[in-house]
Each structure stands twice: as C-alpha cells, then as structure tokens.
Coordinates of N, CA and C in Angstrom, one line a residue:
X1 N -9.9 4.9 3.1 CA -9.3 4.5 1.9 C -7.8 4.2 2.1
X2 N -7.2 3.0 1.4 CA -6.1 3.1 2.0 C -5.1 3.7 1.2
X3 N -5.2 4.7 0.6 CA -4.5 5.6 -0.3 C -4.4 7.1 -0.1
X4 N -3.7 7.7 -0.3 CA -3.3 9.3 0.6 C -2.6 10.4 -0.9
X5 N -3.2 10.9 -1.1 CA -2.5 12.0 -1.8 C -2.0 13.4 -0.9
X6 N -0.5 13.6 -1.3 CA 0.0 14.8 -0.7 C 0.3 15.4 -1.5
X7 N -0.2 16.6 -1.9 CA -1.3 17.1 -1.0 C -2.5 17.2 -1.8
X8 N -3.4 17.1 -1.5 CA -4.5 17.0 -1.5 C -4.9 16.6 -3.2
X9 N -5.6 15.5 -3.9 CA -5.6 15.7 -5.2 C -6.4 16.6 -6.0
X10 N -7.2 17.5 -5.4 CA -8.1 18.6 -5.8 C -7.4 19.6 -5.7
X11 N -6.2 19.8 -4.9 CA -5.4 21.0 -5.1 C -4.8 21.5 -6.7
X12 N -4.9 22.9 -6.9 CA -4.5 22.8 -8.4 C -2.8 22.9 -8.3
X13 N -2.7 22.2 -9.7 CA -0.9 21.7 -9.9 C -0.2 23.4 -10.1
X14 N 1.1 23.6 -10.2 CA 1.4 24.6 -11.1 C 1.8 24.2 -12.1
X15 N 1.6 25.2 -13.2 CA 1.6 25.3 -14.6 C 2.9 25.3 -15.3
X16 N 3.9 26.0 -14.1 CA 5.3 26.1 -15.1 C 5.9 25.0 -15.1
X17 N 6.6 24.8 -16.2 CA 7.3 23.3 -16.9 C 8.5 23.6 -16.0
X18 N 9.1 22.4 -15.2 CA 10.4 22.7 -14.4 C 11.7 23.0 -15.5
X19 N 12.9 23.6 -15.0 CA 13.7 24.6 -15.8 C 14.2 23.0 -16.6
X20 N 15.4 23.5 -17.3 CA 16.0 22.6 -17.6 C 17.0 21.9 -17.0
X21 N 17.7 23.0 -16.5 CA 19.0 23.3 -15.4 C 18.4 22.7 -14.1
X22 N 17.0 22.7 -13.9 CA 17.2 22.4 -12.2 C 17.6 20.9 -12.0
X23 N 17.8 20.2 -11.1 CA 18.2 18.9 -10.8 C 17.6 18.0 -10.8
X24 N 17.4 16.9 -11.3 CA 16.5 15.5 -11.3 C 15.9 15.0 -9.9
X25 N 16.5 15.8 -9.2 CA 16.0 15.2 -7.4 C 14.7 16.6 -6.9
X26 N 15.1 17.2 -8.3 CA 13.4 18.3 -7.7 C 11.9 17.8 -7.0
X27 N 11.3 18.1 -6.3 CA 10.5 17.4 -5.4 C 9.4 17.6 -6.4
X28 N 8.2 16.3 -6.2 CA 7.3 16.0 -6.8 C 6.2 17.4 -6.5
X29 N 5.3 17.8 -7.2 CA 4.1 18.4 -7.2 C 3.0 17.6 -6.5
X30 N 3.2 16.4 -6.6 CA 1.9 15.5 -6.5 C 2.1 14.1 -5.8
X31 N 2.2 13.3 -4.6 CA 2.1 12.3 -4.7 C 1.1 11.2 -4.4
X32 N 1.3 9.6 -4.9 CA -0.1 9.0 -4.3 C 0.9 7.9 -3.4
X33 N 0.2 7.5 -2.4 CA 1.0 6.7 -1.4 C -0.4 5.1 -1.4
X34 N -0.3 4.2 -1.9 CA -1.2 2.8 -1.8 C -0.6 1.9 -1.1
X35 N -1.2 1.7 0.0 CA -1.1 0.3 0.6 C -2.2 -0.5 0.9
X36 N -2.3 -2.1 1.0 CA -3.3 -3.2 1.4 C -4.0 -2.4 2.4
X37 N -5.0 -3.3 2.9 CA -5.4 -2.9 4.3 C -4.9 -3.8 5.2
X38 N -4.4 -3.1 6.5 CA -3.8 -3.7 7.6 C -4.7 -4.0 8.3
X39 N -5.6 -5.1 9.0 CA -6.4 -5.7 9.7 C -6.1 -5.1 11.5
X40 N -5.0 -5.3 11.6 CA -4.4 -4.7 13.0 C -3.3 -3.9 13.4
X41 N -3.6 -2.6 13.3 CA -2.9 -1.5 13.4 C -2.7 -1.6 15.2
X42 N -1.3 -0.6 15.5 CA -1.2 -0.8 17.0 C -2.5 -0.8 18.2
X43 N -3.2 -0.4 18.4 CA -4.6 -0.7 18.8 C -5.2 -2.3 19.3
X44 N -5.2 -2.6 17.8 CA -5.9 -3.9 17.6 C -4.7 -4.7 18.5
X45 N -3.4 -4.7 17.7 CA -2.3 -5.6 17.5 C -2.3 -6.0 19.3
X46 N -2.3 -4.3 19.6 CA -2.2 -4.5 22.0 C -3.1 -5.7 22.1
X47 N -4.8 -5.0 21.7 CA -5.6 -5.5 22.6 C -5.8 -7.4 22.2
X48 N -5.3 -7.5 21.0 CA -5.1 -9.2 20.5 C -4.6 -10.1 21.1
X49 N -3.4 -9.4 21.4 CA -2.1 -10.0 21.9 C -2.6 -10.2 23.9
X50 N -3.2 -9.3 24.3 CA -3.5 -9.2 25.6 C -4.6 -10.4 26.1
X51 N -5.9 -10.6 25.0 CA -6.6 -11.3 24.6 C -6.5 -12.3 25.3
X52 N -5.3 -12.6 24.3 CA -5.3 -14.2 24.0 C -3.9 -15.1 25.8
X53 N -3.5 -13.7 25.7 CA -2.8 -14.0 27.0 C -3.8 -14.4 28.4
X54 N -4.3 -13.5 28.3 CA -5.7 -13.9 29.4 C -6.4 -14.8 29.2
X55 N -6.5 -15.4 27.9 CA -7.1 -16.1 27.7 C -6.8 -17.6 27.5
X56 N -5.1 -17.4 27.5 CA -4.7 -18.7 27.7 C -4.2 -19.1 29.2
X57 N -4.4 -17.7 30.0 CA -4.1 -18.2 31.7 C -5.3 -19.1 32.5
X58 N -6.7 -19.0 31.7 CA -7.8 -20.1 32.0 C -7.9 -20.9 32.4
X59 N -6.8 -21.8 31.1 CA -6.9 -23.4 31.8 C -5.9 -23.2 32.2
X60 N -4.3 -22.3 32.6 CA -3.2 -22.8 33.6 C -3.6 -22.3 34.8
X61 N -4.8 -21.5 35.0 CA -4.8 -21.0 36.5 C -4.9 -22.2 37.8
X62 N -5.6 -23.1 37.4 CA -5.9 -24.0 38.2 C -4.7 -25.4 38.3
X63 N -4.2 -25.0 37.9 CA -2.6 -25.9 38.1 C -1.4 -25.1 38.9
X64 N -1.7 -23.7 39.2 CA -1.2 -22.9 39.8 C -0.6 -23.9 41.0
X65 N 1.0 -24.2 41.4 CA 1.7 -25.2 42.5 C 2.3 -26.7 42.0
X66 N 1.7 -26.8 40.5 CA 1.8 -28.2 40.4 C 3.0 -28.1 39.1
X67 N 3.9 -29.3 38.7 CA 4.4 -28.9 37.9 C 3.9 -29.1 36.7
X68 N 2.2 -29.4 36.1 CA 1.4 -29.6 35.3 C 1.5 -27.7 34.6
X69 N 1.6 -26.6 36.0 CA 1.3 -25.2 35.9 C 2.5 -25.0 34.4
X70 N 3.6 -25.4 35.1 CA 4.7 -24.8 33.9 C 5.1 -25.5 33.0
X71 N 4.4 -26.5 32.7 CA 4.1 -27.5 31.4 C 3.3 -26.8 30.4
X72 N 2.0 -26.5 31.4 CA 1.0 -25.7 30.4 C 1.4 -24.1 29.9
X73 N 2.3 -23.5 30.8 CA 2.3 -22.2 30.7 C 3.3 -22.2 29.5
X74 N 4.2 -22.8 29.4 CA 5.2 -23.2 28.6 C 4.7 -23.2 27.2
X75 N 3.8 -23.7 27.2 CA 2.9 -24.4 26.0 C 2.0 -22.9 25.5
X76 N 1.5 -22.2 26.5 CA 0.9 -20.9 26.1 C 1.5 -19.8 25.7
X77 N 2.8 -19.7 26.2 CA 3.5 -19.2 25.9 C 4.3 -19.1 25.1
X78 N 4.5 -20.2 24.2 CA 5.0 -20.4 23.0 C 4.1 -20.3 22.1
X79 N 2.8 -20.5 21.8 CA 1.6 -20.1 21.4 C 1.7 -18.5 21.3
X80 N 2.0 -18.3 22.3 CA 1.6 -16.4 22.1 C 3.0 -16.1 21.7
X81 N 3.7 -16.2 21.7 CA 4.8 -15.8 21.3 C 5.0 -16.1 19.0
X82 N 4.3 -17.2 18.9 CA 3.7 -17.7 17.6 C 3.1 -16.4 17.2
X83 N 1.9 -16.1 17.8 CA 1.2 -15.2 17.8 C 2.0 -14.1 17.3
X84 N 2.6 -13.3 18.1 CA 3.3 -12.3 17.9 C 3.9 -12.2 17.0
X85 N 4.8 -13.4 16.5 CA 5.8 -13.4 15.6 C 5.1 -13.4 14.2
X86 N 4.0 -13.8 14.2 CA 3.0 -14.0 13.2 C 2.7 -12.4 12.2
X87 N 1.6 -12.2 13.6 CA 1.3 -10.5 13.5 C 2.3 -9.6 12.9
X88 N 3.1 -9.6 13.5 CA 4.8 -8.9 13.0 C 5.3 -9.0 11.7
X89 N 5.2 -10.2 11.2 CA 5.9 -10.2 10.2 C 4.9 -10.3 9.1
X90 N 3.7 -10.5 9.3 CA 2.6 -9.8 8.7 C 2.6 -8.4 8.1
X91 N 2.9 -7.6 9.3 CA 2.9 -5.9 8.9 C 4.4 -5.9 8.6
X92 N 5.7 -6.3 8.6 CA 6.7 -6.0 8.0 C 7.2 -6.2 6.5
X93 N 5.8 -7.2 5.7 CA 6.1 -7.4 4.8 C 5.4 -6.2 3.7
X94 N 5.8 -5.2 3.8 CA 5.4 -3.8 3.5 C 5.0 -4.0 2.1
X95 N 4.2 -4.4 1.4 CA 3.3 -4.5 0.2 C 3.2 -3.3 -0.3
X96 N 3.6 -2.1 -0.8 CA 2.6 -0.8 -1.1 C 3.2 -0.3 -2.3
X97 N 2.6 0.8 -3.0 CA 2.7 1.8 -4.4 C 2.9 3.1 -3.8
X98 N 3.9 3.9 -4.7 CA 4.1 5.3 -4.5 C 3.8 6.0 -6.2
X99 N 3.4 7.0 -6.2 CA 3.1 7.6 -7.5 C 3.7 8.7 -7.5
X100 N 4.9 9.4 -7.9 CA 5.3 10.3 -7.9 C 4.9 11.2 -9.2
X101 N 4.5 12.3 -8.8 CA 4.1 13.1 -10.0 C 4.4 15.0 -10.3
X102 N 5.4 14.6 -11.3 CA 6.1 16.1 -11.5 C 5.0 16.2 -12.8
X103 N 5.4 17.8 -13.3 CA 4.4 18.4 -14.6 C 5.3 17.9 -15.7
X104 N 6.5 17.4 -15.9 CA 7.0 16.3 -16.6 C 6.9 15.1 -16.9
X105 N 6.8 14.1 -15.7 CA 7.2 13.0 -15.7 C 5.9 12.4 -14.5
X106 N 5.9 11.1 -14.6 CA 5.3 10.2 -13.4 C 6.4 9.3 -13.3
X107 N 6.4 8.8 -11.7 CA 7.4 7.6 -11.7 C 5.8 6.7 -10.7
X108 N 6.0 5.5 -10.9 CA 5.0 4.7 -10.1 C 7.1 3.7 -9.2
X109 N 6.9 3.2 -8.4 CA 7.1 2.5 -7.6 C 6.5 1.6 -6.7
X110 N 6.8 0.1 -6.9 CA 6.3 -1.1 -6.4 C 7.1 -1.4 -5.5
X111 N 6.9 -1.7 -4.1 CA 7.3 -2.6 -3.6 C 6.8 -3.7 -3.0
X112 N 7.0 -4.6 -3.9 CA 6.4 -6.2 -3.4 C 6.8 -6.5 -2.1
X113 N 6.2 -7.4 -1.5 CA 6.2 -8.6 -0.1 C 7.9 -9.1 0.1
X114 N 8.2 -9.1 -1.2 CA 9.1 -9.6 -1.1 C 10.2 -9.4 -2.3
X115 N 11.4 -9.1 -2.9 CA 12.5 -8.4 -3.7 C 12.7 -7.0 -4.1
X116 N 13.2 -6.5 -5.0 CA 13.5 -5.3 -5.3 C 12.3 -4.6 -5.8
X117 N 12.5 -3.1 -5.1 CA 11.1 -1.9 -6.0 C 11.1 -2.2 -7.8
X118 N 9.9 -2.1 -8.2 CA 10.0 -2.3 -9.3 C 9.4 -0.9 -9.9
X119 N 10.0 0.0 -10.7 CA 9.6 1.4 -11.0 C 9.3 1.3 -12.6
X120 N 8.4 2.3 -12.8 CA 7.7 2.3 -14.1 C 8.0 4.3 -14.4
X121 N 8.2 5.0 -15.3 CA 8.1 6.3 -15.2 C 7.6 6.5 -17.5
X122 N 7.1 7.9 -16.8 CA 5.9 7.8 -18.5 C 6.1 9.4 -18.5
X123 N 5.8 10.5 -19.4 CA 5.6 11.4 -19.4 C 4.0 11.1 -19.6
X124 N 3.4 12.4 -18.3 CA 2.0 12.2 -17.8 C 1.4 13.0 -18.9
X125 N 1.7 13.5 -20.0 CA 0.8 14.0 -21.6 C 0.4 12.4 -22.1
X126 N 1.7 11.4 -22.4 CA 1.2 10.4 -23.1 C 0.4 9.3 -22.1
X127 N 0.3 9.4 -21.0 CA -0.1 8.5 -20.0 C -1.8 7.9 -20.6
X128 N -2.4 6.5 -20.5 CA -3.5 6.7 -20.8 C -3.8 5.7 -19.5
X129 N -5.0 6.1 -19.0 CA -5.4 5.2 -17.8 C -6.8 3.9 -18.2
X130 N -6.8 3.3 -17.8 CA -7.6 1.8 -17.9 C -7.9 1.7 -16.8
X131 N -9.7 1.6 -16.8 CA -10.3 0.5 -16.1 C -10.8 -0.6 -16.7
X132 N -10.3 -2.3 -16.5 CA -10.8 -2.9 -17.2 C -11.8 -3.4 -16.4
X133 N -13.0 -3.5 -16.9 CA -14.3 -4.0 -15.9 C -14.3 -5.1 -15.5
X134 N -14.1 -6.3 -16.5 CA -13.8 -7.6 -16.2 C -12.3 -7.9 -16.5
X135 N -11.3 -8.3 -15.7 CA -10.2 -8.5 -16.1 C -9.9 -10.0 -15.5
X136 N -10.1 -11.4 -15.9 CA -10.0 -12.3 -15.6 C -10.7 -12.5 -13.9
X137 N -9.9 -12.7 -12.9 CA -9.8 -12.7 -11.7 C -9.9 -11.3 -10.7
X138 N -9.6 -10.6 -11.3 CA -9.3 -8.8 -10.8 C -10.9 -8.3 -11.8
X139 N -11.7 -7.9 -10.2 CA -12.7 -6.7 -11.0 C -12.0 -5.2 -11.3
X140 N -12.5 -4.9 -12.3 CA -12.2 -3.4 -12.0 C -10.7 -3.3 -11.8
X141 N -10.3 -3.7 -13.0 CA -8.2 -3.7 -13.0 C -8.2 -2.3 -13.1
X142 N -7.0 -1.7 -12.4 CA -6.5 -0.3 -13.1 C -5.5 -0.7 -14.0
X143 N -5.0 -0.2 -15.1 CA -4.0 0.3 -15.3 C -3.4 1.4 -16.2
X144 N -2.1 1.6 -15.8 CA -1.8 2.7 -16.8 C -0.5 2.6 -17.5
X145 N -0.3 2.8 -18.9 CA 0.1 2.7 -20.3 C 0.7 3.8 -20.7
X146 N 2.0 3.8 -20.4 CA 2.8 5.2 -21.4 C 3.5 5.4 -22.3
X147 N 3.4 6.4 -23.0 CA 3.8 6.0 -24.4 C 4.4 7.0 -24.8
X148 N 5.0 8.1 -26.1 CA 6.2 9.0 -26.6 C 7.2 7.9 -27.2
X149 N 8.1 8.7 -26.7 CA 9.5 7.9 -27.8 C 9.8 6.8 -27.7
X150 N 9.8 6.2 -26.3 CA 10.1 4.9 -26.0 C 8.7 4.2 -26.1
X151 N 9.1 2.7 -25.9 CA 8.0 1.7 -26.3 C 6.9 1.9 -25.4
X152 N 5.6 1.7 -24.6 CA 4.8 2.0 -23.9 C 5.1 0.4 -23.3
X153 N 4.9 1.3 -21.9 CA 4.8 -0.4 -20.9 C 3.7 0.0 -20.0
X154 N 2.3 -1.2 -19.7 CA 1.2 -1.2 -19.1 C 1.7 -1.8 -17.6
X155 N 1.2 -1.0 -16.8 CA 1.6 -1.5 -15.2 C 0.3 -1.1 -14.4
X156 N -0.1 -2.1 -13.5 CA -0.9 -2.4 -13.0 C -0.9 -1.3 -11.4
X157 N -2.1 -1.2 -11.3 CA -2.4 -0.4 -9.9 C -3.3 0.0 -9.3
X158 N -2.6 -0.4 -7.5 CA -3.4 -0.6 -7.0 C -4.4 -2.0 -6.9
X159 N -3.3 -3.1 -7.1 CA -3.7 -4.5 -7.8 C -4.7 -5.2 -6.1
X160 N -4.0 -4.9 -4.8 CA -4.6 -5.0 -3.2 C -5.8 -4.1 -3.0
X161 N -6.1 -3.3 -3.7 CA -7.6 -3.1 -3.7 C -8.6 -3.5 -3.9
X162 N -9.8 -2.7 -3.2 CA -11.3 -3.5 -4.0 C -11.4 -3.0 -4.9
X163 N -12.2 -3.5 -5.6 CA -12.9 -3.4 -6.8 C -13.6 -1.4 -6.4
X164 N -14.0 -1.0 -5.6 CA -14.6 0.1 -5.4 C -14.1 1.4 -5.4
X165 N -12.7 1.1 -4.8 CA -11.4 1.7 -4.2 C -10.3 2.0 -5.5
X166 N -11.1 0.8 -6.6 CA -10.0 1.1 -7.7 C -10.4 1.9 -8.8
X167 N -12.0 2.0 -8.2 CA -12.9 3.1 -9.5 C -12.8 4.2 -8.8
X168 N -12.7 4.6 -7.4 CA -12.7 5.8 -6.9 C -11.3 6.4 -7.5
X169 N -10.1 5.7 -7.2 CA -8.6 5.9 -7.5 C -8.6 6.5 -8.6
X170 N -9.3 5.6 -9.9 CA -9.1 5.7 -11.0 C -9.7 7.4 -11.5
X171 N -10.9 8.1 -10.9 CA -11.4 9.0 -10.9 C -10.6 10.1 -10.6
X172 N -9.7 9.5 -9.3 CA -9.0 11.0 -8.5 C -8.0 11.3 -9.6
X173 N -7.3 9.5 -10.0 CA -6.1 10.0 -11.0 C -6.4 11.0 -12.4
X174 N -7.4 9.9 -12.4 CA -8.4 11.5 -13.9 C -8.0 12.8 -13.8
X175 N -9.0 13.1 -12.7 CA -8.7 14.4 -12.5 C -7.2 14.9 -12.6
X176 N -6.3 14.5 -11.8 CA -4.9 14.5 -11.6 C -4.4 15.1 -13.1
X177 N -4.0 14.1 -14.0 CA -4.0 13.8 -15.4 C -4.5 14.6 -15.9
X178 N -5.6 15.4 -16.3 CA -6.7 16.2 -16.5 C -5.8 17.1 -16.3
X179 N -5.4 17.7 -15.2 CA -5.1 19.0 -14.8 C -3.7 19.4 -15.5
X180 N -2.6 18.4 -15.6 CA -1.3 17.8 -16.1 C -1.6 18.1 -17.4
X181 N -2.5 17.1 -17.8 CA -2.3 17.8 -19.6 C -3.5 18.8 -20.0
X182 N -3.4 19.5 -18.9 CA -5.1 20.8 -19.6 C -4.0 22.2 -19.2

C-alpha cells in the first residue's frame, strides 16, 4: 500500500482532550503518510541504469579503434545520461499527503508536483468522510468535508490511488474517526 500510518491505525487513541495551556506544536496521536507509486525505487533505478548501459555498449563494441567508436559512444552516453536525468526528476517531484491527527483537530497537507503545500484542518467530531463511487473520471473518490463554526471545505484524498487503495483507506480512516468521536 502506498500509505503508512504511525503508528499503527488499530492502535487505540488516548481519550484525554489535550490541555489548553499546552502548545500548538504538541505532537500528533495519529499520522497518515500517502504517496503515488514509485515504479523504481533504488533497486530498480541501479539495475535500469546498468541495463541500458550494457546495452548500449553492443553496437559501440565493434567500432572499438575507429573514430566511428567515440561518435557512437558519445551518442550513448548522452542517451544514458537522458535516462538518468529523466528517472531523477521523476522521483524528485515529491507528489504526496500527510494527515495529521490530534483528539482535537486533523490537519491534511498536500504537496503537489509542483508549488506550495496546500493544508486543509477540520475538528475530527465534525469531519464527515465520502466515498463517491462514480465521481466523473476518478472511481471511488475520497473525500473529506468539515464543518463547526467555520464554513466546511471538501478536499480530496488520496486523489494517486487506485480505486481499491481508496476503499481500503477510506475504511482504516473510519475506524480512525470512529475511535476520535466514540
């Protein structure tokens, strides 16, 4: 799954309401960590990269003396080097969701491919969660809607999942929620 709860989301919460007095930077009870799936994690990324090196020394081997060798090699090497730079900034474009969750408050945090985190935060009593089954283009949308004194704003999650990943999620967060307001 490419989602992680610390610690564990079957662990039970505690019950006491944090003080009043303690400080806004008090550490979460609960977090959820969502990211895409990465196709090639260090592993893959070696054995790719090695691949295609070997695999472009094929046709320079037999030019090995001529200066046809470092024409071609020139050429594969800038290829793999494409390669590289490709892969790289692939995994640098850090796509992922954090869910922070006190017996107070939830904060979600986005950070997109690309600009600033975009944060949503709800008191988890008024929180209501959505699965929409058919949501245009997105099967199985999550989202979640909070509401109390201020206006309620609907934010989407877990938008890089499957369709399968988003009904399991949606279950764990239940429970979560469940335990929060029970």
């Amino acid at each position: 799954m490419p989602y992680r709860w610390t610690p564990a989301h079957t662990t039970p919460l505690p019950r006491a309401m944090p003080d009043a007095d303690a400080p806004d930077t008090a550490a979460p009870v609960m977090r959820l960590d969502l990211w895409p799936h990465r196709s090639l994690k260090g592993k893959g990324f070696s054995a790719t990269i090695w691949i295609m090196f070997f695999g472009g020394l094929i046709p320079v081997v037999p030019f090995i003396g001529t200066i046809a060798f470092w024409i071609l090699l020139i050429f594969m090497m800038t290829v793999l080097a494409a390669l590289w730079t490709a892969l790289r900034r692939s995994d640098r474009d850090r796509l992922r969701e954090e869910m922070q969750i006190w017996p107070d408050r939830i904060r979600l945090t986005h950070w997109p491919a690309k600009g600033a985190p975009k944060t949503w935060e709800a008191n988890p009593y008024w929180v209501r969660l959505t699965l929409h089954p058919d949501h245009g283009k997105v099967e199985q949308y999550l989202t979640l809607k909070g509401g109390g004194p201020e206006p309620a704003r609907e934010v989407e999650l877990g938008a890089f999942l499957s369709p399968e990943e988003r009904e399991k999620l949606r279950d764990d967060l239940a429970f979560v929620l469940g335990q929060l307001k029970g």
